[in-house]
Coordinates of C-alpha atoms and ligand atoms in Angstrom, one line a residue:
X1 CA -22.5 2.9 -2.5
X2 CA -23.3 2.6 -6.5
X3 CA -26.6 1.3 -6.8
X4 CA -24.7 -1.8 -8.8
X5 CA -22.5 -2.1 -6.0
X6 CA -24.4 -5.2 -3.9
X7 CA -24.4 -7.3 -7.8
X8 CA -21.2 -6.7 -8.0
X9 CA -20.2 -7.5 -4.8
X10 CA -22.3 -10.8 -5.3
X11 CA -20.7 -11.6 -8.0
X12 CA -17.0 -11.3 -6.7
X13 CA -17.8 -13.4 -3.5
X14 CA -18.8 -16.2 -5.9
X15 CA -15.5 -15.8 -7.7
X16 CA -13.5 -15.9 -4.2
X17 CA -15.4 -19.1 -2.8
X18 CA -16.9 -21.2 -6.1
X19 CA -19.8 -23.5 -5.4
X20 CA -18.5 -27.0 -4.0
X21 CA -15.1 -25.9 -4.4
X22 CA -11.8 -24.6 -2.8
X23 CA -11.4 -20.8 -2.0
X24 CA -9.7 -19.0 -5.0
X25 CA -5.8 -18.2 -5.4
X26 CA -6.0 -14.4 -4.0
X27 CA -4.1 -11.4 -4.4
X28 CA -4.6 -7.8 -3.3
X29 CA -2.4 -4.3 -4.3
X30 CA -3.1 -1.8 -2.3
X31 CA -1.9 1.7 -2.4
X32 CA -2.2 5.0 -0.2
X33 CA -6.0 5.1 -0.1
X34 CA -6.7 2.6 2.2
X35 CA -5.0 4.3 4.6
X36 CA -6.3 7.4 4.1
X37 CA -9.6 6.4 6.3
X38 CA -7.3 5.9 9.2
X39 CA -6.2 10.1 8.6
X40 CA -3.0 9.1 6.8
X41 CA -2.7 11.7 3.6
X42 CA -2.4 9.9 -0.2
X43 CA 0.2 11.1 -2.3
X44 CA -1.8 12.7 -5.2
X45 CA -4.8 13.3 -3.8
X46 CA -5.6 17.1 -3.6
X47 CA -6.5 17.1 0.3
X48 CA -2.9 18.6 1.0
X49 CA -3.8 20.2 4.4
X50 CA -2.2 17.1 6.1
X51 CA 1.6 18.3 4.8
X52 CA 0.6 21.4 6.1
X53 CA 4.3 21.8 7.3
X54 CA 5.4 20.8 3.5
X55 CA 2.6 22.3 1.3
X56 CA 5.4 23.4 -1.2
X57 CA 6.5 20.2 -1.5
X58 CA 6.0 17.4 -3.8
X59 CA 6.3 14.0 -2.1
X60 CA 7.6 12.8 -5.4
X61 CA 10.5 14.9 -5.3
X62 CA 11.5 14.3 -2.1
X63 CA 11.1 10.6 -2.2
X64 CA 14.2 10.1 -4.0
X65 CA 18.2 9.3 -3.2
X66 CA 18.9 12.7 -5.0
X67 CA 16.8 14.3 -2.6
X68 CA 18.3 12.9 0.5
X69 CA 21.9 13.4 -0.7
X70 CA 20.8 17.0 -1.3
X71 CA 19.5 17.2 1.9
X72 CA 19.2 14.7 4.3
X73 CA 18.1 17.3 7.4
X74 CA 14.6 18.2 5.5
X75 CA 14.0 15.0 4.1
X76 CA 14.8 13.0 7.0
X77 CA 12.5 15.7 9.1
X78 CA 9.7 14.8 6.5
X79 CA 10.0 11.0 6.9
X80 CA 10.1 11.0 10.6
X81 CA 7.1 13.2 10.5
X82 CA 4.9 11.1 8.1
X83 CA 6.7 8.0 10.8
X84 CA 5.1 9.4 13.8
X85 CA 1.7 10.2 11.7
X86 CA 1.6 6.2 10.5
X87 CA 2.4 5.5 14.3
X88 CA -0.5 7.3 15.6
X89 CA -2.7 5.7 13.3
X90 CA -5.1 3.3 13.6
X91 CA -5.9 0.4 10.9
X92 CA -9.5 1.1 9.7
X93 CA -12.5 -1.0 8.2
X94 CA -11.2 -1.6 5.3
X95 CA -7.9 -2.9 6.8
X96 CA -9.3 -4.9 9.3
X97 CA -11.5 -6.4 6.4
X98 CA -8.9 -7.8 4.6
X99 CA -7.7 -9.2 7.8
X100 CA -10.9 -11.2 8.4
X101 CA -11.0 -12.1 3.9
X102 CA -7.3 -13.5 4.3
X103 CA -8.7 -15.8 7.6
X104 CA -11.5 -17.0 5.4
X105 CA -9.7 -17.3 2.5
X106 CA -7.3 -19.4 3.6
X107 CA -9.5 -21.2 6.1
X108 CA -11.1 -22.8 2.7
X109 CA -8.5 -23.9 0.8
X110 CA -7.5 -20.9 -1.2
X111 CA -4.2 -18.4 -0.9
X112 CA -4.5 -15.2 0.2
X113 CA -1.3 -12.5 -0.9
X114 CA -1.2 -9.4 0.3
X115 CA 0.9 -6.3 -1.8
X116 CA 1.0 -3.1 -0.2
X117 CA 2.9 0.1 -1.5
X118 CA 2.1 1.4 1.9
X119 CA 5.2 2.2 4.3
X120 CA 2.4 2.6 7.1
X121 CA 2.5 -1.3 8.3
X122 CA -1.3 -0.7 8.9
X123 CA -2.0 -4.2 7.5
X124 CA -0.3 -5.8 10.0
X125 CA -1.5 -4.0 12.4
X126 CA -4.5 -5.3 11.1
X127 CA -4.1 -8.2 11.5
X128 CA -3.4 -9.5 8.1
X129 CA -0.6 -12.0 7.6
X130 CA 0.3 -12.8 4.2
X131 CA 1.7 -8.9 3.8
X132 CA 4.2 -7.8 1.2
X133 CA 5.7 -4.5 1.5
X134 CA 7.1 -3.7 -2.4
X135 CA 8.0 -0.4 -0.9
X136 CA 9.5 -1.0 2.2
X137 CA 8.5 0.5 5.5
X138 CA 9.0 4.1 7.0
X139 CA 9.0 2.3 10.5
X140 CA 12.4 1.0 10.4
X141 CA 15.1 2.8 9.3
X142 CA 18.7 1.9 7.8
X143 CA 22.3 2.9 8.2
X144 CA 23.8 3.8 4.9
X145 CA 26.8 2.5 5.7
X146 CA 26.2 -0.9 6.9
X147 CA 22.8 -1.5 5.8
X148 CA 21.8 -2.4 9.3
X149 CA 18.2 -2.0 10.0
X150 CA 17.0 -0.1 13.3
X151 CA 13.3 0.4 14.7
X152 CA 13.5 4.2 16.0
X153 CA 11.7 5.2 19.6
X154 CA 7.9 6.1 19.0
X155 CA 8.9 9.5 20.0
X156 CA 10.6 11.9 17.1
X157 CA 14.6 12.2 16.7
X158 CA 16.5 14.0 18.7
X159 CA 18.6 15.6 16.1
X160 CA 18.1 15.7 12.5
X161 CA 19.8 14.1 10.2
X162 CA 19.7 11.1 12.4
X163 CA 22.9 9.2 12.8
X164 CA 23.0 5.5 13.4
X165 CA 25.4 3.2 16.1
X166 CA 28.1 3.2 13.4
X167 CA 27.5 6.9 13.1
X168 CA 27.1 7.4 9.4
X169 CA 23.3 8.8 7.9
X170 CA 20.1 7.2 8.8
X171 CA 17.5 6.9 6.6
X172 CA 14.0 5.5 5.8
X173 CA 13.5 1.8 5.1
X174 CA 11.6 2.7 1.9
X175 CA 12.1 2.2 -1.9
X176 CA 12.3 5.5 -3.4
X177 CA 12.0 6.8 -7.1
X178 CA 14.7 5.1 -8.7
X179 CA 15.5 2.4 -6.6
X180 CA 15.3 -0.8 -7.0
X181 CA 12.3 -3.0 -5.4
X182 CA 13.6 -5.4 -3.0
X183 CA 14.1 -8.9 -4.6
X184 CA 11.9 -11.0 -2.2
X185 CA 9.0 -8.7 -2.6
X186 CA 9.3 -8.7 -6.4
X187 CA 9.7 -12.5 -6.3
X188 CA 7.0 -13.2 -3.8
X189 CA 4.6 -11.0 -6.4
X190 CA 6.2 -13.0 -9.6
X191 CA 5.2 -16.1 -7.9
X192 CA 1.5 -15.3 -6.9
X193 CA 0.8 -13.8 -10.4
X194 CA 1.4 -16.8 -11.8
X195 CA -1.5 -18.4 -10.1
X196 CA -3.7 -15.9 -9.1
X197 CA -7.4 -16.7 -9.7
X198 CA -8.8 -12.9 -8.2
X199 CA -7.3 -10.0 -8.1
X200 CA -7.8 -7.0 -6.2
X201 CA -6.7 -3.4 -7.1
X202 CA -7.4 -1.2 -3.7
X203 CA -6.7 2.9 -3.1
X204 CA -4.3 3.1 -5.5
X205 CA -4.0 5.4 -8.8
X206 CA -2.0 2.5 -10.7
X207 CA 0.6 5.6 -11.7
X208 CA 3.7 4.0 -10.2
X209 CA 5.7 1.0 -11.5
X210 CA 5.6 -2.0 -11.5
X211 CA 3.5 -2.5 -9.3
X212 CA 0.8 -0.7 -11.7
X213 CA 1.9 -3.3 -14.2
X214 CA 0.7 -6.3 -11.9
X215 CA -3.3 -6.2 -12.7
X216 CA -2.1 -6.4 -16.0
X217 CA 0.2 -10.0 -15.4
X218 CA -3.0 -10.9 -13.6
X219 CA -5.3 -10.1 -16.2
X220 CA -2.9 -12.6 -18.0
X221 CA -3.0 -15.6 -16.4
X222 CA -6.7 -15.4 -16.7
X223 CA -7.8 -14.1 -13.5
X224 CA -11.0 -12.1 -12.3
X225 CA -9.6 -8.6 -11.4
X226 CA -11.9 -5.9 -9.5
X227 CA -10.9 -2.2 -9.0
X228 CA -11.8 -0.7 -5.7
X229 CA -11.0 3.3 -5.8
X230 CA -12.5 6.5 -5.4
X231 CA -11.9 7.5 -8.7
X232 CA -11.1 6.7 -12.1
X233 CA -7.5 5.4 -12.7
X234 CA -5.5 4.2 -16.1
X235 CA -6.3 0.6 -14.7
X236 CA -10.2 0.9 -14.2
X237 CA -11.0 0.1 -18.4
X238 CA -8.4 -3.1 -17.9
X239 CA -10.0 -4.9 -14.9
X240 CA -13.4 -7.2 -15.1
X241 CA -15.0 -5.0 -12.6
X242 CA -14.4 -1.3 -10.6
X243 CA -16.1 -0.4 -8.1
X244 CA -16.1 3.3 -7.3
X245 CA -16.0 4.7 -3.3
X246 CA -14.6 3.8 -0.1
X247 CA -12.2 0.7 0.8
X248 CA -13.5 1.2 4.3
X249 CA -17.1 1.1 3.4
X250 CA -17.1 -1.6 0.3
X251 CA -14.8 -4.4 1.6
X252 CA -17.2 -5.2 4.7
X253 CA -19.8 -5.1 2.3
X254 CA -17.7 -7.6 0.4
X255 CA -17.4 -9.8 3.6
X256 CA -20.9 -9.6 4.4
X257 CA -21.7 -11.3 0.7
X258 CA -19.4 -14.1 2.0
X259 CA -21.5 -14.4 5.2
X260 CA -19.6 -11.9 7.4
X261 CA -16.9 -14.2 8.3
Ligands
LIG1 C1 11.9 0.7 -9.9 C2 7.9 4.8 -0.9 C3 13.7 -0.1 -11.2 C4 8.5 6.0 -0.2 C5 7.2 5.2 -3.2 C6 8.3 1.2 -15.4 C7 8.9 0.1 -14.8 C8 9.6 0.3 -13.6 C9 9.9 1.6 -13.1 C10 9.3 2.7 -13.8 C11 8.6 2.5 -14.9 N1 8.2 3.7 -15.3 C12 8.7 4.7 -14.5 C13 9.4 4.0 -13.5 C14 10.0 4.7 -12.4 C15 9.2 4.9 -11.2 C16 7.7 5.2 -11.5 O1 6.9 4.3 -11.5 N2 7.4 6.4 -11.7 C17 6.1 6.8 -11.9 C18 5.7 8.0 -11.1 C19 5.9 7.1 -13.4 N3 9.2 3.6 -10.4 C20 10.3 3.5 -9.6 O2 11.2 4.3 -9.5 C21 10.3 2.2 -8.7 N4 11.6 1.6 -8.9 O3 11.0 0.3 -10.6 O4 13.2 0.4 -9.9 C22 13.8 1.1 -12.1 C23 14.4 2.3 -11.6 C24 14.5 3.4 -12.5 C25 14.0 3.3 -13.8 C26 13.4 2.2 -14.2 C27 13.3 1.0 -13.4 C28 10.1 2.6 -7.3 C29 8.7 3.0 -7.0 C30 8.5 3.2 -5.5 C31 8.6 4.6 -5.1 N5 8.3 4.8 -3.7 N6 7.0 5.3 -1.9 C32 7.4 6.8 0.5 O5 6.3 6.3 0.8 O6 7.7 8.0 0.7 S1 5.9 5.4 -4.3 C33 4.6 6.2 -3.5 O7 3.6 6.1 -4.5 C34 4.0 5.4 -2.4 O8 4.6 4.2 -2.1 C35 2.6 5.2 -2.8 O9 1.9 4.2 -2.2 C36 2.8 5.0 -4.2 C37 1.7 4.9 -5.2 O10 0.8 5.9 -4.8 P1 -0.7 5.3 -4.4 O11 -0.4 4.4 -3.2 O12 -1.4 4.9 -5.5 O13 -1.3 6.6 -3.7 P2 -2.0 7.8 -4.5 O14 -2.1 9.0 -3.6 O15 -1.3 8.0 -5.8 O16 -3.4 7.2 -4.9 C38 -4.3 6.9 -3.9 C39 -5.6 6.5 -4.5 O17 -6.6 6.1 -3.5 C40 -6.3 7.6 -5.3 O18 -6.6 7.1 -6.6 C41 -7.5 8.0 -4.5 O19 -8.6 8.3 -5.4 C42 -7.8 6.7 -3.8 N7 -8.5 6.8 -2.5 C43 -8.4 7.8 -1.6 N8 -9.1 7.5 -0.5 C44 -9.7 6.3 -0.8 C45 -9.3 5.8 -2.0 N9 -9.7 4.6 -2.6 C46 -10.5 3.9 -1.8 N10 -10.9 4.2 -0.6 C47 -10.5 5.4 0.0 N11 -11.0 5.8 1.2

């Protein structure tokens, strides 16, 4: 870590539990980074070897409607890949530290709100409770016909494009490019923002909206908001603090400022 790293770190713990007072109003956004210590792949990061199998393609392009309508064999072949990857995961330090700062968090009075634009359901996994996935989930999957939602077999489909009970197309239970965020996740973000005394930016490069937008609504209602990335994102001038390095290495050094909880 930074050689600043432990003042900073100081510093946010006595933002998240004031002197003689309650535990803040929390929120956390994280993106693909903090799973990327539990061997899950980020979008842009140039470590590509893990799409070995889809090294030509950009997982922007194929995580739109357009793309599945095009071709719903390769693009369903790619989700239930990345599916089986997230499966065989395991939630790292960094989520299992958010875990134990939610516990404590709300253990003293404050509110603890967890956004993910992770599909991976790692968090939970994690144990965290409070979790809010803005971009759905690639466990489950949905009939595009009747909307019904399904949790596949831990083992890969048997035939590709899957089909579901009412035998139309199956498909991931994401939000792609284009698509609209679903209503209670948006909502659920709305009504934290509003109150949010600390805010956390985690493994994410704050490119895709609107969830990039929300440090900004936080910055707005006057709250303390920290950066926690590898590197340098369009975010990391607008927050009070950024800390640059590992999610899985910095937020148990966070915890241990609060007394290892
Ligand atoms: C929408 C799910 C209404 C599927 C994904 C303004 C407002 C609203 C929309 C837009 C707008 N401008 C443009 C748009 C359209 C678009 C958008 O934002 N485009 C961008 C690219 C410009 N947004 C949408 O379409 C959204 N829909 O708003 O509907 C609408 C519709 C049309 C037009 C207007 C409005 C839907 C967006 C959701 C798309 N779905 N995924 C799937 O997973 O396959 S997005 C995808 O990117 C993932 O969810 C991913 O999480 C997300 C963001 O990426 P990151 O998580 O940040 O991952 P990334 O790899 O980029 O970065 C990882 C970071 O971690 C790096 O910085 C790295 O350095 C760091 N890191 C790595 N290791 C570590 C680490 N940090 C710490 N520790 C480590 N160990």
């Amino acid at each position: 870590m930074q050689p600043q790293t432990p003042d900073i770190l100081r510093l946010i713990a006595s933002k998240l539990c004031p002197p003689n007072s309650r535990a803040a109003h929390v929120m956390v956004l994280t993106g693909a980074g903090i799973s990327a210590e539990s061997g899950l792949r980020t979008f842009r990061g140039s470590e590509r070897d893990m799409f070995t199998l889809w090294k030509d393609f950009d997982p922007q392009t194929l995580a739109t409607p357009e793309a599945f309508g095009r071709d719903p064999e390769m693009v369903s072949r790619w989700y239930d890949w990345r599916r089986l990857g997230c499966l065989a995961a395991e939630p790292n330090a960094g989520h299992l530290a958010l875990a134990r700062l939610e516990r404590f968090i709300t253990g003293n009075g404050g509110s603890f709100t967890l956004l993910t634009q992770n599909v991976d359901r790692l968090h939970q996994r994690a144990g965290s409770r409070n979790v809010v996935e803005l971009h759905g989930s690639i466990i489950e999957w949905r009939c595009t016909r009747t909307g019904m939602l399904s949790t596949p077999p831990t083992t890969a489909f048997e035939s590709f494009p899957p089909k579901s009970a009412a035998g139309a197309l199956l498909r991931p239970n994401v939000v792609w490019f284009g698509e609209m965020l679903p209503e209670a996740a948006l909502a659920a973000a709305a009504d934290g923002l509003e109150r949010v005394e600390v805010f956390f930016s985690i493994g994410t490069s704050s490119v895709v909206y609107p969830a990039a937008g929300f440090v900004h609504q936080a910055n707005a209602a006057g709250a303390f908001t920290v950066e926690i990335n590898a590197e340098d994102t369009p975010i990391s001038r607008a927050v009070d603090r950024t800390i640059r390095g590992a999610a899985g290495t910095i937020l148990p050094a966070l915890l241990q400022q609060l007394g290892n909880p």
